Amino acid sequence: MARSVPYILLIISSLPILSMYLWLFMSSLSSKVMFGFIPAGITVRNWRFLWEPIQMGGAAHLSVWKATWNTLIFALMVMLLVVLVATLAGFALSRMQFRGRESLMRLIIILHAFPGITLLIAIFYVLYFLTRVTHLKFLDSLWGVALVKASLEIPWSAWIIKGFFDNIPWEVEWSAYIDGCNRFQAWYKVILPQLKPGIAAISIFSFLAGWGEFIYLYTFIFSQENQTLSLLIKALIGEFRFTDYGLLAAVSLFYIFPVLVFFIFTQKGLMQVSAGGIKGGR
């Protein structure tokens, strides 16, 4: 009986979450809603956005496939930037001794704990200034927002990957130097191949963070052609008088499904973090 208690508690705590997903699924296949929240009737009309443009309240919305492509590109840009910078930063924090190293590691944790939403106004002015000075489109561009999102994900990712660097014996690196490698070659040719679990972990985290991003995209993206799926859902919600909740539920499920499948196939990589990636305080 004692062994079953944790499982019972887990099931009970999971019921509200499972019920919400069940309601979402039922609503996506329902033709109407009774009493304001009970789905009724069966139809596939709510999924028409897969083969025709979304029309709501007389306004045409961005194609869901274009929004999906924008979301994928944004998530991949965030992931690539995070992996590139975090692996370099993690190597420096793990292998190099320099003044202020301990303070920098503490600052990394503080930066990760700092609510990113409080930086919205400051980031907007920075992007606006860079746009005026460089004449590059930092505002209203997916790559500009990807730079912002990646910069907020890098500190924690660098801390995670540092733990994996710490677990690689110094002898491995020294043998590379003896064989004639410089520091960059030792990092690229010898150490990185042994960090596949760590790189997989931060890649998964950063991709999921990019896929699920909303607030920075909502603040810095103005044009419809650059909308991601999260912004498309916000646009559908925004038309309160004409909101089609069945359509909204279907689009929401469409948004969730790819990342759910991605998580199922990559959860082993996420478990590698607890196996060795959050050590790293030396």
mmCIF file of C-alpha atoms in Angstrom:
data_model
loop_
_atom_site.group_PDB
_atom_site.id
_atom_site.type_symbol
_atom_site.label_atom_id
_atom_site.label_comp_id
_atom_site.label_asym_id
_atom_site.label_seq_id
_atom_site.Cartn_x
_atom_site.Cartn_y
_atom_site.Cartn_z
ATOM 1 C CA MET A 1 0.000 0.000 0.000
ATOM 2 C CA ALA A 2 2.799 2.408 0.892
ATOM 3 C CA ARG A 3 4.382 1.864 -2.510
ATOM 4 C CA SER A 4 1.179 2.808 -4.312
ATOM 5 C CA VAL A 5 0.737 6.144 -2.498
ATOM 6 C CA PRO A 6 3.162 8.117 -4.753
ATOM 7 C CA TYR A 7 1.439 6.758 -7.862
ATOM 8 C CA ILE A 8 -1.990 7.644 -6.499
ATOM 9 C CA LEU A 9 -0.823 11.189 -5.728
ATOM 10 C CA LEU A 10 0.716 11.443 -9.196
ATOM 11 C CA ILE A 11 -2.533 10.352 -10.839
ATOM 12 C CA ILE A 12 -4.605 12.783 -8.753
ATOM 13 C CA SER A 13 -2.274 15.701 -9.501
ATOM 14 C CA SER A 14 -2.297 14.823 -13.215
ATOM 15 C CA LEU A 15 -6.089 14.740 -13.518
ATOM 16 C CA PRO A 16 -6.580 18.539 -13.905
ATOM 17 C CA ILE A 17 -3.949 18.661 -16.652
ATOM 18 C CA LEU A 18 -5.322 15.616 -18.455
ATOM 19 C CA SER A 19 -8.875 16.956 -18.201
ATOM 20 C CA MET A 20 -7.814 20.230 -19.845
ATOM 21 C CA TYR A 21 -6.217 18.383 -22.763
ATOM 22 C CA LEU A 22 -9.295 16.165 -23.043
ATOM 23 C CA TRP A 23 -11.550 19.240 -23.134
ATOM 24 C CA LEU A 24 -9.313 20.781 -25.793
ATOM 25 C CA PHE A 25 -9.505 17.640 -27.928
ATOM 26 C CA MET A 26 -13.296 17.337 -27.542
ATOM 27 C CA SER A 27 -13.789 21.024 -28.338
ATOM 28 C CA SER A 28 -11.734 20.696 -31.526
ATOM 29 C CA LEU A 29 -14.225 18.080 -32.770
ATOM 30 C CA SER A 30 -17.387 19.773 -31.459
ATOM 31 C CA SER A 31 -19.848 21.826 -33.465
ATOM 32 C CA LYS A 32 -21.129 23.790 -30.459
ATOM 33 C CA VAL A 33 -20.614 24.363 -26.748
ATOM 34 C CA MET A 34 -23.334 23.851 -24.143
ATOM 35 C CA PHE A 35 -23.525 25.988 -20.977
ATOM 36 C CA GLY A 36 -20.434 27.867 -22.094
ATOM 37 C CA PHE A 37 -17.929 25.048 -21.628
ATOM 38 C CA ILE A 38 -19.385 21.589 -22.443
ATOM 39 C CA PRO A 39 -18.558 20.450 -26.014
ATOM 40 C CA ALA A 40 -21.472 18.983 -27.979
ATOM 41 C CA GLY A 41 -21.886 17.563 -31.466
ATOM 42 C CA ILE A 42 -19.179 16.103 -33.691
ATOM 43 C CA THR A 43 -17.585 17.785 -36.703
ATOM 44 C CA VAL A 44 -14.237 18.042 -38.480
ATOM 45 C CA ARG A 45 -15.069 21.541 -39.698
ATOM 46 C CA ASN A 46 -12.865 23.044 -36.975
ATOM 47 C CA TRP A 47 -9.838 21.501 -38.704
ATOM 48 C CA ARG A 48 -10.551 23.214 -42.009
ATOM 49 C CA PHE A 49 -7.572 25.511 -41.409
ATOM 50 C CA LEU A 50 -5.361 22.628 -42.633
ATOM 51 C CA TRP A 51 -6.576 23.039 -46.218
ATOM 52 C CA GLU A 52 -8.090 26.527 -46.438
ATOM 53 C CA PRO A 53 -7.279 30.045 -45.164
ATOM 54 C CA ILE A 54 -8.580 31.040 -41.745
ATOM 55 C CA GLN A 55 -11.421 33.568 -41.916
ATOM 56 C CA MET A 56 -12.866 35.041 -38.740
ATOM 57 C CA GLY A 57 -15.006 38.135 -38.354
ATOM 58 C CA GLY A 58 -14.410 39.092 -41.978
ATOM 59 C CA ALA A 59 -10.636 39.200 -41.454
ATOM 60 C CA ALA A 60 -8.163 36.854 -43.126
ATOM 61 C CA HIS A 61 -5.473 35.369 -40.914
ATOM 62 C CA LEU A 62 -2.056 34.020 -41.795
ATOM 63 C CA SER A 63 -1.972 30.469 -43.146
ATOM 64 C CA VAL A 64 -1.301 27.953 -40.380
ATOM 65 C CA TRP A 65 1.437 26.364 -42.514
ATOM 66 C CA LYS A 66 3.234 29.692 -42.919
ATOM 67 C CA ALA A 67 2.928 30.290 -39.162
ATOM 68 C CA THR A 68 4.274 26.786 -38.509
ATOM 69 C CA TRP A 69 7.241 27.456 -40.788
ATOM 70 C CA ASN A 70 7.947 30.739 -38.985
ATOM 71 C CA THR A 71 7.750 28.954 -35.624
ATOM 72 C CA LEU A 72 10.132 26.215 -36.769
ATOM 73 C CA ILE A 73 12.645 28.699 -38.188
ATOM 74 C CA PHE A 74 12.518 30.789 -35.014
ATOM 75 C CA ALA A 75 12.991 27.755 -32.740
ATOM 76 C CA LEU A 76 15.904 26.464 -34.840
ATOM 77 C CA MET A 77 17.622 29.869 -34.818
ATOM 78 C CA VAL A 78 17.314 30.050 -31.028
ATOM 79 C CA MET A 79 18.632 26.503 -30.676
ATOM 80 C CA LEU A 80 21.653 27.031 -32.939
ATOM 81 C CA LEU A 81 22.642 30.301 -31.253
ATOM 82 C CA VAL A 82 22.300 28.818 -27.771
ATOM 83 C CA VAL A 83 24.286 25.667 -28.589
ATOM 84 C CA LEU A 84 27.100 27.598 -30.279
ATOM 85 C CA VAL A 85 27.582 30.209 -27.561
ATOM 86 C CA ALA A 86 26.795 27.977 -24.567
ATOM 87 C CA THR A 87 29.330 25.305 -25.547
ATOM 88 C CA LEU A 88 32.059 27.936 -25.871
ATOM 89 C CA ALA A 89 31.062 29.645 -22.623
ATOM 90 C CA GLY A 90 30.756 26.342 -20.760
ATOM 91 C CA PHE A 91 34.231 25.315 -21.901
ATOM 92 C CA ALA A 92 35.702 28.610 -20.692
ATOM 93 C CA LEU A 93 33.962 28.379 -17.317
ATOM 94 C CA SER A 94 35.025 24.778 -16.818
ATOM 95 C CA ARG A 95 38.598 24.793 -18.101
ATOM 96 C CA MET A 96 39.931 28.320 -17.719
ATOM 97 C CA GLN A 97 40.929 30.103 -14.533
ATOM 98 C CA PHE A 98 40.514 33.882 -14.678
ATOM 99 C CA ARG A 99 39.745 36.733 -12.348
ATOM 100 C CA GLY A 100 36.056 37.041 -11.535
ATOM 101 C CA ARG A 101 35.232 33.478 -12.613
ATOM 102 C CA GLU A 102 33.291 32.617 -9.444
ATOM 103 C CA SER A 103 31.408 35.915 -9.545
ATOM 104 C CA LEU A 104 30.550 35.324 -13.189
ATOM 105 C CA MET A 105 29.103 31.896 -12.404
ATOM 106 C CA ARG A 106 26.959 33.385 -9.646
ATOM 107 C CA LEU A 107 25.826 36.092 -12.057
ATOM 108 C CA ILE A 108 24.773 33.416 -14.549
ATOM 109 C CA ILE A 109 22.396 31.899 -12.005
ATOM 110 C CA ILE A 110 21.043 35.338 -11.092
ATOM 111 C CA LEU A 111 20.449 36.195 -14.759
ATOM 112 C CA HIS A 112 18.512 32.983 -15.255
ATOM 113 C CA ALA A 113 16.337 33.706 -12.220
ATOM 114 C CA PHE A 114 15.674 37.299 -13.344
ATOM 115 C CA PRO A 115 12.204 37.669 -14.920
ATOM 116 C CA GLY A 116 12.771 38.357 -18.587
ATOM 117 C CA ILE A 117 9.494 40.241 -18.942
ATOM 118 C CA THR A 118 10.892 43.095 -16.835
ATOM 119 C CA LEU A 119 13.440 43.740 -19.597
ATOM 120 C CA LEU A 120 10.873 44.278 -22.356
ATOM 121 C CA ILE A 121 11.093 48.073 -22.495
ATOM 122 C CA ALA A 122 14.885 48.115 -22.282
ATOM 123 C CA ILE A 123 15.197 45.458 -24.997
ATOM 124 C CA PHE A 124 12.785 47.374 -27.225
ATOM 125 C CA TYR A 125 14.905 50.523 -27.012
ATOM 126 C CA VAL A 126 18.088 48.537 -27.676
ATOM 127 C CA LEU A 127 16.594 46.895 -30.761
ATOM 128 C CA TYR A 128 15.191 50.224 -31.956
ATOM 129 C CA PHE A 129 18.602 51.879 -31.518
ATOM 130 C CA LEU A 130 20.380 49.061 -33.360
ATOM 131 C CA THR A 131 17.854 49.287 -36.183
ATOM 132 C CA ARG A 132 18.427 53.037 -36.554
ATOM 133 C CA VAL A 133 22.220 52.795 -36.370
ATOM 134 C CA THR A 134 22.863 49.691 -38.478
ATOM 135 C CA HIS A 135 19.814 49.932 -40.791
ATOM 136 C CA LEU A 136 19.260 46.230 -40.136
ATOM 137 C CA LYS A 137 15.798 45.012 -39.212
ATOM 138 C CA PHE A 138 16.165 44.010 -35.563
ATOM 139 C CA LEU A 139 12.514 44.864 -34.906
ATOM 140 C CA ASP A 140 9.723 42.985 -36.678
ATOM 141 C CA SER A 141 12.064 40.172 -37.735
ATOM 142 C CA LEU A 142 12.294 36.604 -36.506
ATOM 143 C CA TRP A 143 16.090 36.654 -36.379
ATOM 144 C CA GLY A 144 16.084 39.841 -34.287
ATOM 145 C CA VAL A 145 13.766 38.307 -31.689
ATOM 146 C CA ALA A 146 15.753 35.049 -31.872
ATOM 147 C CA LEU A 147 18.849 36.981 -30.767
ATOM 148 C CA VAL A 148 16.943 38.260 -27.740
ATOM 149 C CA LYS A 149 15.481 34.874 -26.828
ATOM 150 C CA ALA A 150 18.814 33.102 -27.273
ATOM 151 C CA SER A 151 20.627 35.639 -25.099
ATOM 152 C CA LEU A 152 18.193 34.869 -22.270
ATOM 153 C CA GLU A 153 18.599 31.093 -22.678
ATOM 154 C CA ILE A 154 22.404 31.085 -22.946
ATOM 155 C CA PRO A 155 23.286 31.635 -19.233
ATOM 156 C CA TRP A 156 21.420 28.568 -17.975
ATOM 157 C CA SER A 157 22.515 26.470 -20.962
ATOM 158 C CA ALA A 158 26.146 27.453 -20.355
ATOM 159 C CA TRP A 159 25.790 26.403 -16.721
ATOM 160 C CA ILE A 160 24.319 23.038 -17.739
ATOM 161 C CA ILE A 161 26.981 22.306 -20.349
ATOM 162 C CA LYS A 162 29.709 23.351 -17.902
ATOM 163 C CA GLY A 163 28.723 20.382 -15.756
ATOM 164 C CA PHE A 164 29.331 18.051 -18.676
ATOM 165 C CA PHE A 165 32.727 19.648 -19.342
ATOM 166 C CA ASP A 166 33.589 19.149 -15.657
ATOM 167 C CA ASN A 167 32.944 15.422 -16.014
ATOM 168 C CA ILE A 168 35.548 15.016 -18.779
ATOM 169 C CA PRO A 169 38.971 14.167 -17.275
ATOM 170 C CA TRP A 170 41.736 16.695 -17.776
ATOM 171 C CA GLU A 171 43.925 13.874 -19.106
ATOM 172 C CA VAL A 172 41.782 13.691 -22.243
ATOM 173 C CA GLU A 173 42.386 17.359 -22.996
ATOM 174 C CA TRP A 174 46.091 17.194 -22.158
ATOM 175 C CA SER A 175 46.557 14.249 -24.510
ATOM 176 C CA ALA A 176 45.108 16.402 -27.296
ATOM 177 C CA TYR A 177 47.627 19.171 -26.542
ATOM 178 C CA ILE A 178 50.462 16.646 -26.570
ATOM 179 C CA ASP A 179 49.305 15.455 -29.989
ATOM 180 C CA GLY A 180 49.658 19.015 -31.298
ATOM 181 C CA CYS A 181 46.145 20.424 -30.927
ATOM 182 C CA ASN A 182 45.630 24.026 -29.903
ATOM 183 C CA ARG A 183 42.849 24.939 -27.463
ATOM 184 C CA PHE A 184 40.205 25.362 -30.134
ATOM 185 C CA GLN A 185 41.118 22.082 -31.826
ATOM 186 C CA ALA A 186 41.019 20.272 -28.472
ATOM 187 C CA TRP A 187 37.565 21.745 -27.833
ATOM 188 C CA TYR A 188 36.225 20.954 -31.293
ATOM 189 C CA LYS A 189 37.844 17.615 -32.156
ATOM 190 C CA VAL A 190 38.341 15.914 -28.786
ATOM 191 C CA ILE A 191 35.962 17.296 -26.150
ATOM 192 C CA LEU A 192 32.794 18.147 -28.096
ATOM 193 C CA PRO A 193 32.309 14.589 -29.429
ATOM 194 C CA GLN A 194 32.141 13.422 -25.801
ATOM 195 C CA LEU A 195 29.478 16.005 -24.965
ATOM 196 C CA LYS A 196 26.708 14.639 -27.170
ATOM 197 C CA PRO A 197 24.296 14.071 -24.235
ATOM 198 C CA GLY A 198 24.889 17.598 -22.933
ATOM 199 C CA ILE A 199 24.561 19.193 -26.361
ATOM 200 C CA ALA A 200 21.385 17.185 -26.949
ATOM 201 C CA ALA A 201 19.967 18.399 -23.628
ATOM 202 C CA ILE A 202 20.559 22.115 -24.234
ATOM 203 C CA SER A 203 19.407 21.730 -27.848
ATOM 204 C CA ILE A 204 16.112 20.258 -26.676
ATOM 205 C CA PHE A 205 15.616 22.885 -23.965
ATOM 206 C CA SER A 206 16.393 25.793 -26.289
ATOM 207 C CA PHE A 207 14.252 24.420 -29.134
ATOM 208 C CA LEU A 208 11.268 23.989 -26.809
ATOM 209 C CA ALA A 209 11.844 27.494 -25.420
ATOM 210 C CA GLY A 210 11.838 28.921 -28.940
ATOM 211 C CA TRP A 211 8.773 26.952 -30.010
ATOM 212 C CA GLY A 212 6.792 28.073 -26.969
ATOM 213 C CA GLU A 213 7.885 31.722 -26.993
ATOM 214 C CA PHE A 214 5.112 34.316 -27.016
ATOM 215 C CA ILE A 215 5.747 37.526 -25.078
ATOM 216 C CA TYR A 216 8.865 38.702 -26.976
ATOM 217 C CA LEU A 217 7.351 37.779 -30.328
ATOM 218 C CA TYR A 218 4.125 39.573 -29.398
ATOM 219 C CA THR A 219 6.078 42.685 -28.394
ATOM 220 C CA PHE A 220 8.612 42.887 -31.230
ATOM 221 C CA ILE A 221 6.770 41.368 -34.223
ATOM 222 C CA PHE A 222 4.300 43.709 -35.925
ATOM 223 C CA SER A 223 3.603 42.265 -39.388
ATOM 224 C CA GLN A 224 1.294 39.357 -40.090
ATOM 225 C CA GLU A 225 3.740 37.554 -42.402
ATOM 226 C CA ASN A 226 6.167 37.101 -39.481
ATOM 227 C CA GLN A 227 3.591 35.639 -37.107
ATOM 228 C CA THR A 228 4.336 32.346 -35.380
ATOM 229 C CA LEU A 229 1.723 29.858 -34.179
ATOM 230 C CA SER A 230 1.551 31.473 -30.741
ATOM 231 C CA LEU A 231 0.830 34.855 -32.341
ATOM 232 C CA LEU A 232 -1.738 33.290 -34.661
ATOM 233 C CA ILE A 233 -3.576 31.839 -31.655
ATOM 234 C CA LYS A 234 -3.466 35.263 -29.975
ATOM 235 C CA ALA A 235 -4.951 36.806 -33.121
ATOM 236 C CA LEU A 236 -7.777 34.255 -33.065
ATOM 237 C CA ILE A 237 -8.453 34.980 -29.391
ATOM 238 C CA GLY A 238 -8.323 38.717 -29.993
ATOM 239 C CA GLU A 239 -11.508 38.709 -32.067
ATOM 240 C CA PHE A 240 -13.774 38.298 -29.020
ATOM 241 C CA ARG A 241 -17.044 38.955 -30.841
ATOM 242 C CA PHE A 242 -16.301 36.392 -33.536
ATOM 243 C CA THR A 243 -14.203 33.831 -31.672
ATOM 244 C CA ASP A 244 -14.735 30.300 -32.960
ATOM 245 C CA TYR A 245 -13.721 28.267 -29.928
ATOM 246 C CA GLY A 246 -13.788 24.980 -31.825
ATOM 247 C CA LEU A 247 -11.345 26.398 -34.368
ATOM 248 C CA LEU A 248 -9.266 27.887 -31.565
ATOM 249 C CA ALA A 249 -9.068 24.507 -29.813
ATOM 250 C CA ALA A 250 -8.063 22.774 -33.050
ATOM 251 C CA VAL A 251 -5.293 25.282 -33.800
ATOM 252 C CA SER A 252 -4.077 25.001 -30.204
ATOM 253 C CA LEU A 253 -3.848 21.207 -30.521
ATOM 254 C CA PHE A 254 -2.024 21.621 -33.823
ATOM 255 C CA TYR A 255 0.444 23.905 -32.027
ATOM 256 C CA ILE A 256 0.953 21.445 -29.158
ATOM 257 C CA PHE A 257 1.209 18.205 -31.132
ATOM 258 C CA PRO A 258 4.630 18.628 -32.835
ATOM 259 C CA VAL A 259 6.385 19.657 -29.633
ATOM 260 C CA LEU A 260 4.654 16.846 -27.721
ATOM 261 C CA VAL A 261 5.977 14.290 -30.215
ATOM 262 C CA PHE A 262 9.387 15.968 -30.093
ATOM 263 C CA PHE A 263 9.419 15.717 -26.301
ATOM 264 C CA ILE A 264 8.409 12.040 -26.314
ATOM 265 C CA PHE A 265 11.312 11.144 -28.601
ATOM 266 C CA THR A 266 13.861 13.345 -26.814
ATOM 267 C CA GLN A 267 12.992 12.872 -23.140
ATOM 268 C CA LYS A 268 15.995 10.575 -22.656
ATOM 269 C CA GLY A 269 18.225 13.467 -23.670
ATOM 270 C CA LEU A 270 16.566 15.683 -21.068
ATOM 271 C CA MET A 271 17.249 13.092 -18.391
ATOM 272 C CA GLN A 272 20.974 13.487 -19.111
ATOM 273 C CA VAL A 273 20.859 16.828 -17.314
ATOM 274 C CA SER A 274 20.208 15.163 -13.978
ATOM 275 C CA ALA A 275 22.835 12.545 -14.795
ATOM 276 C CA GLY A 276 25.659 15.013 -15.085
ATOM 277 C CA GLY A 277 24.773 18.462 -16.275
ATOM 278 C CA ILE A 278 23.800 20.396 -13.160
ATOM 279 C CA LYS A 279 26.939 19.567 -11.276
ATOM 280 C CA GLY A 280 29.472 22.087 -12.211
ATOM 281 C CA GLY A 281 30.058 24.369 -9.329
ATOM 282 C CA ARG A 282 33.780 23.949 -8.967
#
